[in-house]
mmCIF file of C-alpha atoms in Angstrom:
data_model
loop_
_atom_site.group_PDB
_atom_site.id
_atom_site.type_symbol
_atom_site.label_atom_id
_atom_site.label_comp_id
_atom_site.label_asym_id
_atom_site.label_seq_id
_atom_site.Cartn_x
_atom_site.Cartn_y
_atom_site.Cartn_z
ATOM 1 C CA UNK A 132 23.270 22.453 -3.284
ATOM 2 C CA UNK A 133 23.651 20.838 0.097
ATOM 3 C CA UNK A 134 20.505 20.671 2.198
ATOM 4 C CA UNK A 135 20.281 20.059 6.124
ATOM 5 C CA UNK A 136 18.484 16.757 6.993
ATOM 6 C CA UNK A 137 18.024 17.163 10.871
ATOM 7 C CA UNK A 138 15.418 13.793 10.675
ATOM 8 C CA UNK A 139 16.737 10.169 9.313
ATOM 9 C CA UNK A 140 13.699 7.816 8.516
ATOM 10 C CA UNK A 141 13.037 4.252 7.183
ATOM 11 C CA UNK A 142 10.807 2.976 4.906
ATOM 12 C CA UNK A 143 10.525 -0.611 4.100
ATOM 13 C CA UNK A 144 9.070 -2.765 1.587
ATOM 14 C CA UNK A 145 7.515 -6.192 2.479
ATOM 15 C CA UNK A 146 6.735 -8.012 -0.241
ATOM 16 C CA UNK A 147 5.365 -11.632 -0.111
ATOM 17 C CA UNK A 148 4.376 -13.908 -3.122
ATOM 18 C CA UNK A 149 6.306 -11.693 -5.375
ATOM 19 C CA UNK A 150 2.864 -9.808 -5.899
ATOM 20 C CA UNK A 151 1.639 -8.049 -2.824
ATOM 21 C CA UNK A 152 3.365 -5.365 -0.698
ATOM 22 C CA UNK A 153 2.291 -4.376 2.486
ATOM 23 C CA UNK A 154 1.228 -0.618 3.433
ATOM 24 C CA UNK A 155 -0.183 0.555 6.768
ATOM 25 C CA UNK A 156 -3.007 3.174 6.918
ATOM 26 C CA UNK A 157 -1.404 5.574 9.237
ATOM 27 C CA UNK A 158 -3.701 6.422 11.877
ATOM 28 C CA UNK A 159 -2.293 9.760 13.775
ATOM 29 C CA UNK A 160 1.147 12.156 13.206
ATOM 30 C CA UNK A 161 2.605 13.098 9.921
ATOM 31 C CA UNK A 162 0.867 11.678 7.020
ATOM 32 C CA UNK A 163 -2.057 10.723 9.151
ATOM 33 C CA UNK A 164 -4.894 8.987 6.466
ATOM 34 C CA UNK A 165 -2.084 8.382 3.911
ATOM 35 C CA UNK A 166 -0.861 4.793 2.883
ATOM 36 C CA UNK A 167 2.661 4.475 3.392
ATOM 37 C CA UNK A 168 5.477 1.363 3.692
ATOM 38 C CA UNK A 169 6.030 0.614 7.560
ATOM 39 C CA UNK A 170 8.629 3.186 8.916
ATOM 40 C CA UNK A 171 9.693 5.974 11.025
ATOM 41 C CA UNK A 172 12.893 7.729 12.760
ATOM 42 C CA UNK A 173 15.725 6.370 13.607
ATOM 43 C CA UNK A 174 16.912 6.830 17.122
ATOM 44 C CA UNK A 175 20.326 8.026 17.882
ATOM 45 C CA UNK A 176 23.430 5.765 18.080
ATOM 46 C CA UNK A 177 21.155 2.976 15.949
ATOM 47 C CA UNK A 178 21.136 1.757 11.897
ATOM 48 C CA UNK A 179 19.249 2.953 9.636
ATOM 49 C CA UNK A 180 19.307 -1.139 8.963
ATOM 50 C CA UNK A 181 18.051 -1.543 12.515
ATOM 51 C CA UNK A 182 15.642 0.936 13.012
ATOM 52 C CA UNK A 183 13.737 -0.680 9.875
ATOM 53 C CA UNK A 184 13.840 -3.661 11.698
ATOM 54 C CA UNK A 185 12.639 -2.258 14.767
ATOM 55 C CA UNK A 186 9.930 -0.076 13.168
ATOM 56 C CA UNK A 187 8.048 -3.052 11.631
ATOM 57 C CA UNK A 188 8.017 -5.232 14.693
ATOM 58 C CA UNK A 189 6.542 -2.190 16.418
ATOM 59 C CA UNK A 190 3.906 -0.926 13.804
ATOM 60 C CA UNK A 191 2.859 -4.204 12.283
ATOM 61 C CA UNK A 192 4.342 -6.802 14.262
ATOM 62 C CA UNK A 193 6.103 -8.438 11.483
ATOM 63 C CA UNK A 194 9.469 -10.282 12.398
ATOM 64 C CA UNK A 195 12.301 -9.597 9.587
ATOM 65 C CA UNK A 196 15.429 -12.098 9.499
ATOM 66 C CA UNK A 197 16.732 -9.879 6.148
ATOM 67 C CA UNK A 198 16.753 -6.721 4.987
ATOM 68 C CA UNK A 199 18.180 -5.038 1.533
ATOM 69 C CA UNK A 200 18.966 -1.092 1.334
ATOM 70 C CA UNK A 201 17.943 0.175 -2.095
ATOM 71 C CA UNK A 202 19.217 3.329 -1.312
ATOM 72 C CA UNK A 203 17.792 6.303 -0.307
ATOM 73 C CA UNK A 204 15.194 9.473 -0.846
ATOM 74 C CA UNK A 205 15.533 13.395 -0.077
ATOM 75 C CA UNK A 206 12.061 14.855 1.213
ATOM 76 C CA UNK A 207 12.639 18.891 0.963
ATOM 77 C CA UNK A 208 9.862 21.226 1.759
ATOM 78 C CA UNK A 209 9.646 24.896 1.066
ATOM 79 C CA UNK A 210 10.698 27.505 4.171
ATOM 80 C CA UNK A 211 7.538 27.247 5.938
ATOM 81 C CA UNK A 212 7.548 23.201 6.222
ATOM 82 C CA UNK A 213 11.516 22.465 6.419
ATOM 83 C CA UNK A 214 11.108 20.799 10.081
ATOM 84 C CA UNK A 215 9.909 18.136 7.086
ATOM 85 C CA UNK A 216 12.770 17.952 5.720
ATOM 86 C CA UNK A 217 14.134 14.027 5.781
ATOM 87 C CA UNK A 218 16.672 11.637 4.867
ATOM 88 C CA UNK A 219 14.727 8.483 4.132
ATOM 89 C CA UNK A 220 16.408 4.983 3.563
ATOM 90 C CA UNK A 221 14.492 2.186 1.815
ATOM 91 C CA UNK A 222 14.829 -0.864 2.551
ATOM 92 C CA UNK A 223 13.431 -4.225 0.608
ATOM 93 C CA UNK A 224 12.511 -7.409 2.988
ATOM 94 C CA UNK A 225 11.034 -10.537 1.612
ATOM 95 C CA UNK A 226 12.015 -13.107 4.077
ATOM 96 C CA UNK A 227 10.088 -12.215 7.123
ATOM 97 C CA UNK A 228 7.569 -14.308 9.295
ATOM 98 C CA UNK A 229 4.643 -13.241 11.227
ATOM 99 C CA UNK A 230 1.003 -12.148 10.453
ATOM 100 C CA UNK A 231 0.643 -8.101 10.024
ATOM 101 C CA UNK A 232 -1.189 -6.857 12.670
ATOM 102 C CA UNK A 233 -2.960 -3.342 13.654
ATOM 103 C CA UNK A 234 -0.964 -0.972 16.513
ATOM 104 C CA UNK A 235 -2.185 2.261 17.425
ATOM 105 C CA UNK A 236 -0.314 3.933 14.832
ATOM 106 C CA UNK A 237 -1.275 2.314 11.760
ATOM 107 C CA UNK A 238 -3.673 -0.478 10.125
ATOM 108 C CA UNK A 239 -1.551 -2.851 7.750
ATOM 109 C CA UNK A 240 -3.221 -4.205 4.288
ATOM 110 C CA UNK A 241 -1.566 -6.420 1.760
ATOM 111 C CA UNK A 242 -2.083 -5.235 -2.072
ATOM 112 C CA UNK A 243 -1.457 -6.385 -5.309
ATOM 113 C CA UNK A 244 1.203 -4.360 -7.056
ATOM 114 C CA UNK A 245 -1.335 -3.279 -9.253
ATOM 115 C CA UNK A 246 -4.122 -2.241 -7.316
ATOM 116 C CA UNK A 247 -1.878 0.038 -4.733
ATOM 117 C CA UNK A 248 -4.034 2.982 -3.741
ATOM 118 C CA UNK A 249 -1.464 6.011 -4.866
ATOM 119 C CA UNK A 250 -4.644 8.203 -5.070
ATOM 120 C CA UNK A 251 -4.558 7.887 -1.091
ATOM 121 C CA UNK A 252 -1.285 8.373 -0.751
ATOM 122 C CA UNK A 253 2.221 10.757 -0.317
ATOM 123 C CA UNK A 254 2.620 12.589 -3.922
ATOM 124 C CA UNK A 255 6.170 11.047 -4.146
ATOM 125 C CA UNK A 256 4.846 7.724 -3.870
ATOM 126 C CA UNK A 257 4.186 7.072 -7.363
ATOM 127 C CA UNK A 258 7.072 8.141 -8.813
ATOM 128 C CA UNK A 259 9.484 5.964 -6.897
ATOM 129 C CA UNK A 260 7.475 3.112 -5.833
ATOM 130 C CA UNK A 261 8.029 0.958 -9.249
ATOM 131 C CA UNK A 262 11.739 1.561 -8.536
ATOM 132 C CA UNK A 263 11.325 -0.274 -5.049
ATOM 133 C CA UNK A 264 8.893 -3.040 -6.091
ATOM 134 C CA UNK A 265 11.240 -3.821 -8.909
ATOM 135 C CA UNK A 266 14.531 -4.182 -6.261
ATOM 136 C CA UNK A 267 16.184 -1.495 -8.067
ATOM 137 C CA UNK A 268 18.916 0.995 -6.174
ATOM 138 C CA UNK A 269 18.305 4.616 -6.051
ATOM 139 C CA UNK A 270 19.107 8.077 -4.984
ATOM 140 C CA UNK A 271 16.499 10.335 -4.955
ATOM 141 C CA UNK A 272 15.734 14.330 -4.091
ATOM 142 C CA UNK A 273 11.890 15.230 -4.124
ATOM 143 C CA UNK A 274 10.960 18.861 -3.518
ATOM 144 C CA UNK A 275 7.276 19.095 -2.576
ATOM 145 C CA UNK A 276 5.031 22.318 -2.551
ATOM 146 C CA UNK A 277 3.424 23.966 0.880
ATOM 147 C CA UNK A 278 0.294 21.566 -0.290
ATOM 148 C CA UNK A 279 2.293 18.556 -0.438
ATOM 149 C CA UNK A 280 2.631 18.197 -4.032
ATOM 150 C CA UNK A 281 5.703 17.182 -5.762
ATOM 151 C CA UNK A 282 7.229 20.296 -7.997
ATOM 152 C CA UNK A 283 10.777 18.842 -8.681
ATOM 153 C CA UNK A 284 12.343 15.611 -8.538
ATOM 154 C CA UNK A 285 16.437 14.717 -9.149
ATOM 155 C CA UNK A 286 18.503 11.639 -9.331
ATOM 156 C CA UNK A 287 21.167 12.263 -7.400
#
């Protein structure tokens, strides 16, 4: 089944030492409280590549001189929620330079890959996140619930 995806977003993975990744706390919008990667939309006529760029710089201040694509993630929400639905690239970045710092949008923490907070976080999250952390490629299709749980996931 084909599904419309009027919204492309980023997320991207910084990950320094090998060991930590930094998340932002979002702090207003869509998924306010949650933990999450720095992302957002991409803006017409630019990269998916570039707006991950872009969307760092802006929400953490974080400079990125490379970026990897692992692939993308399908975010479909019953009838009631489908403005939701998203296209979401992911995107690893390891050399970067920079201190995180807080924007009005979002509060940026490093953590250990094994102390990341998925209790206080998307529903998705902990399904895919190992994926990411390990540099693997995926395609993925999550269909979530009108309370934001996760009923079905495909590799697609």
């Amino acid at each position: 089944m084909e599904y419309d995806f009027e919204v492309t977003t980023t997320l991207s993975f910084l990950i320094r030492n090998n060991s930590e990744l930094l998340l932002t706390l979002k702090k207003r919008g869509f998924g306010q409280g949650k933990w999450n990667t720095p992302g957002g939309k991409v803006e017409a006529g630019e990269s998916a590549e570039a707006s991950a760029i872009r969307e760092i710089k802006e929400e953490v201040g974080i400079d990125v001189m490379s970026i990897k694509n692992l692939g993308f993630i399908e975010f479909v929400w019953p009838a009631e929620k489908s403005e939701y639905n998203t296209r979401c690239f992911i995107f690893l970045a390891t050399d970067f330079s920079g201190e995180a710092k807080e924007s009005d949008e979002c509060r940026p923490g490093w953590f250990r890959f094994d102390a990341i907070p998925y209790d206080q976080m998307w529903d998705d999250d902990k399904h895919w996140y190992p994926e990411a952390l390990a540099g693997k490629m995926f395609k993925k299709r999550f269909f979530f619930s009108p309370d934001e749980r996760v009923v079905t996931i495909e590799d697609i």
